[in-house]
XYZ file of C-alpha atoms in Angstrom:
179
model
C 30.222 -33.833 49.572
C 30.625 -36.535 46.835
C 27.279 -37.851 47.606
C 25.598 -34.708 47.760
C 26.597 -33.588 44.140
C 26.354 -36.976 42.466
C 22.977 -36.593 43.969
C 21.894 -33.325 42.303
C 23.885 -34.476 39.022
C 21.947 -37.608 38.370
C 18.524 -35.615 39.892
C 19.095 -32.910 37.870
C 20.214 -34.919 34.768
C 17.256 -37.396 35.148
C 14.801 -34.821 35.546
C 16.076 -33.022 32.106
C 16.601 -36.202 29.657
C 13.001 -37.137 30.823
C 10.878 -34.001 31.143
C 12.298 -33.302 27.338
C 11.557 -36.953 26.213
C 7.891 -36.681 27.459
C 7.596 -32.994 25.742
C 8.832 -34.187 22.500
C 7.130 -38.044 22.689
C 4.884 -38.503 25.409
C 2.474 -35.476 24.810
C 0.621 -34.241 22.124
C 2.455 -33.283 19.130
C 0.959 -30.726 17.594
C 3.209 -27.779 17.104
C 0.666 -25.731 18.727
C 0.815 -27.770 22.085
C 4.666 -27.956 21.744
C 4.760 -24.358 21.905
C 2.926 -24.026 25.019
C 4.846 -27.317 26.509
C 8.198 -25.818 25.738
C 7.138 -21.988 27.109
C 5.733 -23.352 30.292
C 8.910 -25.911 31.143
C 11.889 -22.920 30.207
C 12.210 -22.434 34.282
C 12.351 -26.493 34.659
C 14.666 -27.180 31.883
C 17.517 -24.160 33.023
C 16.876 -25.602 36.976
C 17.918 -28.789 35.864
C 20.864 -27.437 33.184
C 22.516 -25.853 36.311
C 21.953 -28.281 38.343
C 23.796 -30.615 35.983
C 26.297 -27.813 35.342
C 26.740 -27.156 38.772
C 27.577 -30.753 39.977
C 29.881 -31.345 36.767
C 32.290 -28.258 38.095
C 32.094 -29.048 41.679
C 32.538 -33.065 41.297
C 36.210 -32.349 39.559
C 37.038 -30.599 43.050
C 35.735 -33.871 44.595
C 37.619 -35.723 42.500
C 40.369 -34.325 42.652
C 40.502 -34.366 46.454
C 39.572 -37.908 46.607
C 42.493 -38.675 44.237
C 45.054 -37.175 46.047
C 44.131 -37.649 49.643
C 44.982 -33.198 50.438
C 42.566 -31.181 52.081
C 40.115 -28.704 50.512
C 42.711 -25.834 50.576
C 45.472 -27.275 48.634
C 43.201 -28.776 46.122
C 42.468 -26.102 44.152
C 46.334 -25.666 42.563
C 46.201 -26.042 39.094
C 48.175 -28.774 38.993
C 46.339 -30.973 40.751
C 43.531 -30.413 38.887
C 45.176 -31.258 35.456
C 46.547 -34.764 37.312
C 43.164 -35.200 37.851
C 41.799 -34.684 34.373
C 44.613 -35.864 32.789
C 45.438 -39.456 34.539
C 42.659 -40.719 35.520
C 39.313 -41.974 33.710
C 37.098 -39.297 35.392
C 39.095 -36.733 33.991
C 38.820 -37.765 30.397
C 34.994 -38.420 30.840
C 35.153 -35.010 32.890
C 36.305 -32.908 30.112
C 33.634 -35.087 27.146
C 30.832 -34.139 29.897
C 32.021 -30.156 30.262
C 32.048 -30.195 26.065
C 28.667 -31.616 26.209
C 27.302 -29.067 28.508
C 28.319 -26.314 26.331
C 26.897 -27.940 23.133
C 23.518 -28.890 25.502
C 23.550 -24.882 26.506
C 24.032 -23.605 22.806
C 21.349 -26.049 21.458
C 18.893 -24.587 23.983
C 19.362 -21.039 23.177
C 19.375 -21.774 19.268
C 15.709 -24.127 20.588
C 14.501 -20.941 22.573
C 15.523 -18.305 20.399
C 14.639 -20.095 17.116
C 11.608 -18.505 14.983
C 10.238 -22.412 15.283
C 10.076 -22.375 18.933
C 7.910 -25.665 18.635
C 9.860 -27.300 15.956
C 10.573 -30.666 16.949
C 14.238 -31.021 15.396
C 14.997 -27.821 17.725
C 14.100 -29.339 20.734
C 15.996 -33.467 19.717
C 19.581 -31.848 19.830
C 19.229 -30.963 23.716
C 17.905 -34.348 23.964
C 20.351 -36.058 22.179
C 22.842 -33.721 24.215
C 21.384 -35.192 27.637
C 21.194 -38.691 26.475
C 25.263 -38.552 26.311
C 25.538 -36.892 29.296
C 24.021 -40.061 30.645
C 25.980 -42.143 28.241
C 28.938 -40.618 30.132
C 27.405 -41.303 33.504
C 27.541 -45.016 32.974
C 31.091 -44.452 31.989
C 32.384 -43.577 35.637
C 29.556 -45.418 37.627
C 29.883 -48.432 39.297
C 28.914 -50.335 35.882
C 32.135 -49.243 34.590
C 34.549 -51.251 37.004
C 34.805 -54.242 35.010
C 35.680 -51.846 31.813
C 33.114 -54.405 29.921
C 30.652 -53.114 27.411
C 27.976 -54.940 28.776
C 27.467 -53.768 32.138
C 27.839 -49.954 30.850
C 25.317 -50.806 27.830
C 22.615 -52.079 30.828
C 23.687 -49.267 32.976
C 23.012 -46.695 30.485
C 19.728 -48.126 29.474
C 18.666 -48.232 33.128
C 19.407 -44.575 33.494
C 17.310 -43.669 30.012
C 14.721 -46.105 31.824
C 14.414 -43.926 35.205
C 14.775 -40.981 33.127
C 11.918 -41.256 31.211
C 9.867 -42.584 33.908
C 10.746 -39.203 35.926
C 9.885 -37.038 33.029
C 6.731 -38.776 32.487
C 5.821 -37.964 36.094
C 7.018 -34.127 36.291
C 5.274 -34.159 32.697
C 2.292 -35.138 34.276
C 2.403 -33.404 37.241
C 3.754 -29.818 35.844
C 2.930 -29.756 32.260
C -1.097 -31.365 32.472
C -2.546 -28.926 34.892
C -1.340 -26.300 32.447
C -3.614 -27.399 29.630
């Protein structure tokens, strides 16, 4: 279960930060190109947003049943879920990661809806919305044990690392043979 939707999170969350890095960085810049880039990745980038989305909701469940030891039944009392989100450090990062998803899903429809569809300032707040989603990663991973800012600086730079070298390889793969 855990492993499964930590799996799809990061996957998911990877794939996004990256495949809109290489869009707004990697390829050609012209608003023209932008246009086309953003149009043909729509079906990518809302994939990935519920994939993140998904795994966000489903891993307080996990949590939660990992934190009190009951069985899948009795886990979904309201009560245990606020013990979850309210006393222990998954839950605050938890309920930063749910605010960031709505933010991430309001900035896309304002991107996709705007008149200046290939407008690069548009398209940086979903970025900027993914890159603290992984922020937030690194604040529950196994980086964030030792509750130093060192090893959750290096952890959160790896995962910017892997995501851009993911996007740069869907980029290639999905948005090249388009053009």
């Amino acid at each position: 279960d855990l492993i499964g939707t930590y799996w799809i999170e990061y996957m998911s969350l990877l794939l996004f930060v990256g495949l809109l890095f290489f869009s707004l960085f990697i390829y050609k810049n012209d608003q023209k190109n932008r246009t086309n880039v953003f149009k043909n990745t729509k079906v990518l980038l809302l994939i990935f947003y519920f994939g993140i989305l998904f795994s966000v909701l489903f891993s307080l469940l996990i949590e939660t049943k990992n934190y009190t030891n009951e069985s899948w039944q009795v886990i979904f009392h309201k009560d245990l879920l606020l013990e979850t989100m309210n006393s222990t450090k998954f839950g605050s990062v938890w309920i930063i990661q749910l605010l960031l998803l709505i933010i991430l899903a309001n900035s896309l429809y304002m991107a996709w809806r705007s008149e200046q569809k290939s407008s690069f300032y548009w398209w940086l707040s979903p970025l900027l919305m993914g890159i603290f989603l992984l922020i937030s990663k690194a604040f529950i991973g196994h980086a964030s044990m030792q509750n130093e800012f060192l090893p959750i600086f290096f952890d959160t730079i790896h995962l910017l690392a892997v995501s851009i070298w993911l996007g740069g390889l869907i980029g290639i793969s999905y948005i090249l043979p388009k053009t």
